[in-house]
Amino acid sequence: EAGVAQSPRYKIIEKRQSVAFWCNPISGHATLYWYQQILGQGPKLLIQFQNNGVVDDSQLPKDRFSAERLKGVDSTLKIQPAKLEDSAVYLCASSSLRGGEGRNTIYFGEGSWLTVV
Amino acid sequence: SQQGEEDPQALSIQEGENATMNCSYKTSINNLQWYRQNSGRGLVHLILIRSNEREKHSGRLRVTLDTSKKSSSLLITASRAADTASYFCATDAQAGTALIFGKGTTLSVSS
């Protein structure tokens, strides 16, 4: 079974520029997440999708971050304009609630490393 | 906001020794999970323990959960150099909600 795919793996941009990250979840997974992980910290949820609807975007800085999952499969996360503090790893993850509602294992991609200079 | 707090922040041991990491959380949970992250890589799921379970084993891993103290521990027995990584606990308040991660424990196992 293929895992969560993300691209690009690495990106360096100047502040005030824009960047977009792409994610393809595990086939059949209805739930997709974007997490931000700053160096030395744990991942922080940015947004959660259920199919193509937003479940939770309470921690997404909406003045500069946007995310979409138009067909309920792939997703893109965009930052515009980028700030220095956006330097982080952006982790995409997916999960399925099949097999019992108590089981919610999340599978992560390798991440997209962003450096803003 | 971060729900879990791992302790210690960093741990250095020799191969063959056991490693114990602790996690405390603040609010009631549905599940508690432990993840491993090797340097420069994504997170890998290790083990899930439900709120009504007290202990779970998987290979060299042993997880305990004490909901009255809002705490969990991860024990890695007979550690290996390949266990060198950061370990995170994560909780969800109810099924279908996103996981909230702690800041992690960095484990270094030297041969």
PDB file of C-alpha atoms in Angstrom:
ATOM      1  CA  GLU A   1       0.000   0.000   0.000  1.00  0.00           C
ATOM      2  CA  ALA A   2       1.473   3.363  -0.998  1.00  0.00           C
ATOM      3  CA  GLY A   3       1.968   5.875   1.782  1.00  0.00           C
ATOM      4  CA  VAL A   4       1.169   9.561   1.972  1.00  0.00           C
ATOM      5  CA  ALA A   5       2.978  11.390  -0.815  1.00  0.00           C
ATOM      6  CA  GLN A   6       4.142  14.983  -0.492  1.00  0.00           C
ATOM      7  CA  SER A   7       5.962  17.399  -2.753  1.00  0.00           C
ATOM      8  CA  PRO A   8       8.192  19.243  -2.936  1.00  0.00           C
ATOM      9  CA  ARG A   9      10.405  17.800  -0.205  1.00  0.00           C
ATOM     10  CA  TYR A  10      12.446  20.962   0.153  1.00  0.00           C
ATOM     11  CA  LYS A  11      11.782  24.596  -0.689  1.00  0.00           C
ATOM     12  CA  ILE A  12      13.704  27.779  -0.012  1.00  0.00           C
ATOM     13  CA  ILE A  13      11.951  31.073  -0.656  1.00  0.00           C
ATOM     14  CA  GLU A  14      12.385  34.707   0.270  1.00  0.00           C
ATOM     15  CA  LYS A  15      10.011  36.351   2.694  1.00  0.00           C
ATOM     16  CA  ARG A  16       6.884  37.767   1.088  1.00  0.00           C
ATOM     17  CA  GLN A  17       7.030  35.173  -1.684  1.00  0.00           C
ATOM     18  CA  SER A  18       4.440  32.435  -2.045  1.00  0.00           C
ATOM     19  CA  VAL A  19       4.755  28.659  -1.895  1.00  0.00           C
ATOM     20  CA  ALA A  20       2.448  25.699  -2.397  1.00  0.00           C
ATOM     21  CA  PHE A  21       2.700  22.165  -1.093  1.00  0.00           C
ATOM     22  CA  TRP A  22       0.900  19.148  -2.487  1.00  0.00           C
ATOM     23  CA  CYS A  23      -0.284  16.017  -0.740  1.00  0.00           C
ATOM     24  CA  ASN A  24      -1.762  12.742  -1.950  1.00  0.00           C
ATOM     25  CA  PRO A  25      -3.162  10.693   0.946  1.00  0.00           C
ATOM     26  CA  ILE A  26      -3.357   6.945   1.274  1.00  0.00           C
ATOM     27  CA  SER A  27      -5.973   5.580  -1.089  1.00  0.00           C
ATOM     28  CA  GLY A  28      -9.398   5.437   0.494  1.00  0.00           C
ATOM     29  CA  HIS A  29      -8.553   7.647   3.460  1.00  0.00           C
ATOM     30  CA  ALA A  30     -11.341  10.154   3.905  1.00  0.00           C
ATOM     31  CA  THR A  31      -9.572  12.326   6.468  1.00  0.00           C
ATOM     32  CA  LEU A  32      -6.603  14.482   5.569  1.00  0.00           C
ATOM     33  CA  TYR A  33      -4.555  16.703   7.873  1.00  0.00           C
ATOM     34  CA  TRP A  34      -1.912  19.369   7.471  1.00  0.00           C
ATOM     35  CA  TYR A  35       0.427  19.852  10.406  1.00  0.00           C
ATOM     36  CA  GLN A  36       3.189  22.415  10.897  1.00  0.00           C
ATOM     37  CA  GLN A  37       6.285  21.299  12.786  1.00  0.00           C
ATOM     38  CA  ILE A  38       8.783  23.923  13.829  1.00  0.00           C
ATOM     39  CA  LEU A  39      12.266  22.628  14.628  1.00  0.00           C
ATOM     40  CA  GLY A  40      12.424  21.179  18.131  1.00  0.00           C
ATOM     41  CA  GLN A  41       8.667  21.129  18.628  1.00  0.00           C
ATOM     42  CA  GLY A  42       5.840  18.703  18.112  1.00  0.00           C
ATOM     43  CA  PRO A  43       3.519  18.934  15.113  1.00  0.00           C
ATOM     44  CA  LYS A  44       0.728  21.485  15.343  1.00  0.00           C
ATOM     45  CA  LEU A  45      -2.531  20.955  13.457  1.00  0.00           C
ATOM     46  CA  LEU A  46      -3.239  23.541  10.770  1.00  0.00           C
ATOM     47  CA  ILE A  47      -6.307  22.057   9.124  1.00  0.00           C
ATOM     48  CA  GLN A  48      -8.338  18.842   8.996  1.00  0.00           C
ATOM     49  CA  PHE A  49     -10.482  17.768   6.051  1.00  0.00           C
ATOM     50  CA  GLN A  50     -13.157  15.093   5.963  1.00  0.00           C
ATOM     51  CA  ASN A  51     -13.525  14.238   2.281  1.00  0.00           C
ATOM     52  CA  ASN A  52     -13.588  17.735   0.723  1.00  0.00           C
ATOM     53  CA  GLY A  53     -15.068  19.531   3.728  1.00  0.00           C
ATOM     54  CA  VAL A  54     -13.153  21.372   6.449  1.00  0.00           C
ATOM     55  CA  VAL A  55     -13.543  19.872   9.922  1.00  0.00           C
ATOM     56  CA  ASP A  56     -11.128  22.070  11.848  1.00  0.00           C
ATOM     57  CA  ASP A  57      -9.125  25.078  10.664  1.00  0.00           C
ATOM     58  CA  SER A  58      -9.088  26.965  13.944  1.00  0.00           C
ATOM     59  CA  GLN A  59      -5.273  27.163  14.047  1.00  0.00           C
ATOM     60  CA  LEU A  60      -4.740  28.046  10.399  1.00  0.00           C
ATOM     61  CA  PRO A  61      -3.439  31.634   9.977  1.00  0.00           C
ATOM     62  CA  LYS A  62      -6.033  32.482   7.401  1.00  0.00           C
ATOM     63  CA  ASP A  63      -4.526  35.841   6.491  1.00  0.00           C
ATOM     64  CA  ARG A  64      -1.649  34.031   4.782  1.00  0.00           C
ATOM     65  CA  PHE A  65      -2.385  30.298   4.720  1.00  0.00           C
ATOM     66  CA  SER A  66      -4.986  28.554   2.607  1.00  0.00           C
ATOM     67  CA  ALA A  67      -5.705  24.905   1.900  1.00  0.00           C
ATOM     68  CA  GLU A  68      -8.074  23.049  -0.341  1.00  0.00           C
ATOM     69  CA  ARG A  69      -9.123  19.505  -1.108  1.00  0.00           C
ATOM     70  CA  LEU A  70     -11.441  20.018  -4.031  1.00  0.00           C
ATOM     71  CA  LYS A  71     -12.189  16.429  -5.079  1.00  0.00           C
ATOM     72  CA  GLY A  72     -11.793  14.840  -1.674  1.00  0.00           C
ATOM     73  CA  VAL A  73      -8.442  13.254  -2.540  1.00  0.00           C
ATOM     74  CA  ASP A  74      -5.364  15.434  -3.172  1.00  0.00           C
ATOM     75  CA  SER A  75      -4.790  18.586  -1.187  1.00  0.00           C
ATOM     76  CA  THR A  76      -2.701  21.717  -1.530  1.00  0.00           C
ATOM     77  CA  LEU A  77      -1.485  24.058   1.180  1.00  0.00           C
ATOM     78  CA  LYS A  78      -0.489  27.565   0.157  1.00  0.00           C
ATOM     79  CA  ILE A  79       1.361  30.289   2.019  1.00  0.00           C
ATOM     80  CA  GLN A  80       1.214  33.824   0.682  1.00  0.00           C
ATOM     81  CA  PRO A  81       3.044  35.952   1.644  1.00  0.00           C
ATOM     82  CA  ALA A  82       5.562  33.903   3.590  1.00  0.00           C
ATOM     83  CA  LYS A  83       7.181  35.163   6.777  1.00  0.00           C
ATOM     84  CA  LEU A  84      10.448  34.092   8.383  1.00  0.00           C
ATOM     85  CA  GLU A  85       8.536  32.326  11.167  1.00  0.00           C
ATOM     86  CA  ASP A  86       6.875  30.065   8.604  1.00  0.00           C
ATOM     87  CA  SER A  87      10.139  28.127   8.293  1.00  0.00           C
ATOM     88  CA  ALA A  88       9.083  24.645   9.325  1.00  0.00           C
ATOM     89  CA  VAL A  89       8.235  21.187   8.098  1.00  0.00           C
ATOM     90  CA  TYR A  90       4.732  20.873   6.698  1.00  0.00           C
ATOM     91  CA  LEU A  91       3.433  17.386   7.318  1.00  0.00           C
ATOM     92  CA  CYS A  92       0.485  15.911   5.511  1.00  0.00           C
ATOM     93  CA  ALA A  93      -1.281  12.962   7.085  1.00  0.00           C
ATOM     94  CA  SER A  94      -4.328  10.843   6.442  1.00  0.00           C
ATOM     95  CA  SER A  95      -6.515   8.446   8.337  1.00  0.00           C
ATOM     96  CA  SER A  96      -9.455   6.151   7.961  1.00  0.00           C
ATOM     97  CA  LEU A  97     -12.100   5.604  10.572  1.00  0.00           C
ATOM     98  CA  ARG A  98     -12.965   2.185   9.206  1.00  0.00           C
ATOM     99  CA  GLY A  99     -12.617  -0.732  11.575  1.00  0.00           C
ATOM    100  CA  GLY A 100     -14.163   0.778  14.642  1.00  0.00           C
ATOM    101  CA  GLU A 101     -14.616   4.349  15.714  1.00  0.00           C
ATOM    102  CA  GLY A 102     -12.023   4.100  18.445  1.00  0.00           C
ATOM    103  CA  ARG A 103      -9.216   3.473  16.013  1.00  0.00           C
ATOM    104  CA  ASN A 104      -7.795   6.618  14.543  1.00  0.00           C
ATOM    105  CA  THR A 105      -4.249   5.927  13.499  1.00  0.00           C
ATOM    106  CA  ILE A 106      -2.842   8.757  11.446  1.00  0.00           C
ATOM    107  CA  TYR A 107      -0.276   8.042   8.747  1.00  0.00           C
ATOM    108  CA  PHE A 108       2.215  10.777   7.920  1.00  0.00           C
ATOM    109  CA  GLY A 109       4.098  11.702   4.797  1.00  0.00           C
ATOM    110  CA  GLU A 110       7.802  12.570   4.847  1.00  0.00           C
ATOM    111  CA  GLY A 111       7.062  16.269   5.003  1.00  0.00           C
ATOM    112  CA  SER A 112       7.857  19.366   2.983  1.00  0.00           C
ATOM    113  CA  TRP A 113      10.726  21.371   4.467  1.00  0.00           C
ATOM    114  CA  LEU A 114      10.308  25.123   4.036  1.00  0.00           C
ATOM    115  CA  THR A 115      13.019  27.665   4.689  1.00  0.00           C
ATOM    116  CA  VAL A 116      12.075  31.325   4.431  1.00  0.00           C
ATOM    117  CA  VAL A 117      15.040  33.686   4.114  1.00  0.00           C
TER     118      VAL A 117
ATOM    119  CA  SER B   1      -1.994  24.478  21.604  1.00  0.00           C
ATOM    120  CA  GLN B   2      -0.167  21.345  22.754  1.00  0.00           C
ATOM    121  CA  GLN B   3      -1.967  18.824  24.887  1.00  0.00           C
ATOM    122  CA  GLY B   4       0.855  16.520  25.889  1.00  0.00           C
ATOM    123  CA  GLU B   5       4.116  17.186  27.617  1.00  0.00           C
ATOM    124  CA  GLU B   6       6.828  14.566  27.351  1.00  0.00           C
ATOM    125  CA  ASP B   7       9.431  14.049  29.999  1.00  0.00           C
ATOM    126  CA  PRO B   8      12.385  14.026  29.813  1.00  0.00           C
ATOM    127  CA  GLN B   9      13.062  16.334  26.872  1.00  0.00           C
ATOM    128  CA  ALA B  10      16.230  14.398  26.084  1.00  0.00           C
ATOM    129  CA  LEU B  11      17.510  10.972  27.087  1.00  0.00           C
ATOM    130  CA  SER B  12      20.877   9.354  26.392  1.00  0.00           C
ATOM    131  CA  ILE B  13      21.461   5.666  27.080  1.00  0.00           C
ATOM    132  CA  GLN B  14      23.690   2.784  26.051  1.00  0.00           C
ATOM    133  CA  GLU B  15      22.595  -0.031  23.767  1.00  0.00           C
ATOM    134  CA  GLY B  16      20.880  -2.783  25.693  1.00  0.00           C
ATOM    135  CA  GLU B  17      19.498  -0.473  28.357  1.00  0.00           C
ATOM    136  CA  ASN B  18      15.811   0.314  28.742  1.00  0.00           C
ATOM    137  CA  ALA B  19      14.418   3.734  27.885  1.00  0.00           C
ATOM    138  CA  THR B  20      11.370   5.193  29.608  1.00  0.00           C
ATOM    139  CA  MET B  21       9.554   8.274  28.409  1.00  0.00           C
ATOM    140  CA  ASN B  22       6.584   9.883  30.089  1.00  0.00           C
ATOM    141  CA  CYS B  23       3.713  11.924  28.759  1.00  0.00           C
ATOM    142  CA  SER B  24       1.204  14.025  30.647  1.00  0.00           C
ATOM    143  CA  TYR B  25      -1.918  15.541  29.147  1.00  0.00           C
ATOM    144  CA  LYS B  26      -4.550  17.991  30.267  1.00  0.00           C
ATOM    145  CA  THR B  27      -8.034  17.018  29.132  1.00  0.00           C
ATOM    146  CA  SER B  28      -9.978  13.781  28.760  1.00  0.00           C
ATOM    147  CA  ILE B  29      -9.002  11.607  25.826  1.00  0.00           C
ATOM    148  CA  ASN B  30     -10.343   8.971  23.467  1.00  0.00           C
ATOM    149  CA  ASN B  31      -6.996   7.413  22.568  1.00  0.00           C
ATOM    150  CA  LEU B  32      -3.348   8.072  23.291  1.00  0.00           C
ATOM    151  CA  GLN B  33      -0.752   7.229  20.691  1.00  0.00           C
ATOM    152  CA  TRP B  34       3.022   7.224  20.480  1.00  0.00           C
ATOM    153  CA  TYR B  35       4.911   8.167  17.337  1.00  0.00           C
ATOM    154  CA  ARG B  36       8.595   8.038  16.408  1.00  0.00           C
ATOM    155  CA  GLN B  37      10.360  10.536  14.180  1.00  0.00           C
ATOM    156  CA  ASN B  38      13.810   9.911  12.817  1.00  0.00           C
ATOM    157  CA  SER B  39      15.852  12.985  11.952  1.00  0.00           C
ATOM    158  CA  GLY B  40      14.590  14.573   8.755  1.00  0.00           C
ATOM    159  CA  ARG B  41      11.745  12.114   8.333  1.00  0.00           C
ATOM    160  CA  GLY B  42       8.011  11.961   8.908  1.00  0.00           C
ATOM    161  CA  LEU B  43       6.321  10.468  11.942  1.00  0.00           C
ATOM    162  CA  VAL B  44       5.815   6.742  12.249  1.00  0.00           C
ATOM    163  CA  HIS B  45       2.994   5.320  14.320  1.00  0.00           C
ATOM    164  CA  LEU B  46       4.208   3.006  17.102  1.00  0.00           C
ATOM    165  CA  ILE B  47       1.291   2.085  19.300  1.00  0.00           C
ATOM    166  CA  LEU B  48      -2.229   3.165  20.236  1.00  0.00           C
ATOM    167  CA  ILE B  49      -3.813   2.690  23.647  1.00  0.00           C
ATOM    168  CA  ARG B  50      -7.485   3.335  24.242  1.00  0.00           C
ATOM    169  CA  SER B  51      -8.714   5.323  27.218  1.00  0.00           C
ATOM    170  CA  ASN B  52     -10.208   2.167  28.764  1.00  0.00           C
ATOM    171  CA  GLU B  53      -6.934   0.228  28.515  1.00  0.00           C
ATOM    172  CA  ARG B  54      -4.181   0.334  31.098  1.00  0.00           C
ATOM    173  CA  GLU B  55      -1.276  -1.406  29.392  1.00  0.00           C
ATOM    174  CA  LYS B  56      -0.308  -2.514  25.917  1.00  0.00           C
ATOM    175  CA  HIS B  57       2.657  -4.302  24.416  1.00  0.00           C
ATOM    176  CA  SER B  58       4.106  -4.374  20.938  1.00  0.00           C
ATOM    177  CA  GLY B  59       7.445  -6.123  20.477  1.00  0.00           C
ATOM    178  CA  ARG B  60       9.982  -4.248  22.618  1.00  0.00           C
ATOM    179  CA  LEU B  61       7.475  -1.491  23.380  1.00  0.00           C
ATOM    180  CA  ARG B  62       5.325  -1.287  26.478  1.00  0.00           C
ATOM    181  CA  VAL B  63       2.832   1.525  26.982  1.00  0.00           C
ATOM    182  CA  THR B  64       0.904   2.268  30.139  1.00  0.00           C
ATOM    183  CA  LEU B  65      -1.945   4.685  30.599  1.00  0.00           C
ATOM    184  CA  ASP B  66      -3.243   6.149  33.854  1.00  0.00           C
ATOM    185  CA  THR B  67      -6.290   8.257  33.071  1.00  0.00           C
ATOM    186  CA  SER B  68      -6.703   9.290  36.716  1.00  0.00           C
ATOM    187  CA  LYS B  69      -3.276  10.953  36.558  1.00  0.00           C
ATOM    188  CA  LYS B  70      -3.639  11.919  32.909  1.00  0.00           C
ATOM    189  CA  SER B  71      -0.313  10.326  32.112  1.00  0.00           C
ATOM    190  CA  SER B  72       1.250   7.650  29.951  1.00  0.00           C
ATOM    191  CA  SER B  73       4.645   6.055  29.713  1.00  0.00           C
ATOM    192  CA  LEU B  74       6.505   4.406  26.849  1.00  0.00           C
ATOM    193  CA  LEU B  75       9.118   1.805  27.697  1.00  0.00           C
ATOM    194  CA  ILE B  76      11.548   0.581  25.071  1.00  0.00           C
ATOM    195  CA  THR B  77      13.384  -2.497  26.279  1.00  0.00           C
ATOM    196  CA  ALA B  78      16.839  -3.627  25.165  1.00  0.00           C
ATOM    197  CA  SER B  79      17.382  -0.449  23.162  1.00  0.00           C
ATOM    198  CA  ARG B  80      19.342  -0.394  19.922  1.00  0.00           C
ATOM    199  CA  ALA B  81      21.200   2.361  18.108  1.00  0.00           C
ATOM    200  CA  ALA B  82      18.382   2.321  15.538  1.00  0.00           C
ATOM    201  CA  ASP B  83      15.976   3.474  18.265  1.00  0.00           C
ATOM    202  CA  THR B  84      17.685   6.880  18.205  1.00  0.00           C
ATOM    203  CA  ALA B  85      14.872   9.274  17.312  1.00  0.00           C
ATOM    204  CA  SER B  86      12.352  11.702  18.745  1.00  0.00           C
ATOM    205  CA  TYR B  87       9.274  10.198  20.376  1.00  0.00           C
ATOM    206  CA  PHE B  88       5.958  12.000  20.616  1.00  0.00           C
ATOM    207  CA  CYS B  89       2.767  11.236  22.435  1.00  0.00           C
ATOM    208  CA  ALA B  90      -0.470  12.375  20.853  1.00  0.00           C
ATOM    209  CA  THR B  91      -4.040  12.406  22.047  1.00  0.00           C
ATOM    210  CA  ASP B  92      -7.475  12.874  20.551  1.00  0.00           C
ATOM    211  CA  ALA B  93     -10.477  14.057  22.503  1.00  0.00           C
ATOM    212  CA  GLN B  94     -12.914  11.869  20.585  1.00  0.00           C
ATOM    213  CA  ALA B  95     -13.051   9.678  17.506  1.00  0.00           C
ATOM    214  CA  GLY B  96     -12.676  11.681  14.340  1.00  0.00           C
ATOM    215  CA  THR B  97     -10.845  14.611  15.853  1.00  0.00           C
ATOM    216  CA  ALA B  98      -7.250  15.432  15.048  1.00  0.00           C
ATOM    217  CA  LEU B  99      -4.334  14.319  17.184  1.00  0.00           C
ATOM    218  CA  ILE B 100      -2.676  16.877  19.422  1.00  0.00           C
ATOM    219  CA  PHE B 101       1.033  16.273  19.920  1.00  0.00           C
ATOM    220  CA  GLY B 102       3.434  16.979  22.738  1.00  0.00           C
ATOM    221  CA  LYS B 103       6.893  18.480  22.281  1.00  0.00           C
ATOM    222  CA  GLY B 104       8.617  15.118  22.219  1.00  0.00           C
ATOM    223  CA  THR B 105      11.502  13.302  23.877  1.00  0.00           C
ATOM    224  CA  THR B 106      14.765  13.002  21.963  1.00  0.00           C
ATOM    225  CA  LEU B 107      16.323   9.592  22.578  1.00  0.00           C
ATOM    226  CA  SER B 108      19.952   8.909  21.780  1.00  0.00           C
ATOM    227  CA  VAL B 109      21.200   5.327  21.995  1.00  0.00           C
ATOM    228  CA  SER B 110      24.939   4.862  21.719  1.00  0.00           C
ATOM    229  CA  SER B 111      26.704   1.623  20.924  1.00  0.00           C
TER     230      SER B 111
END
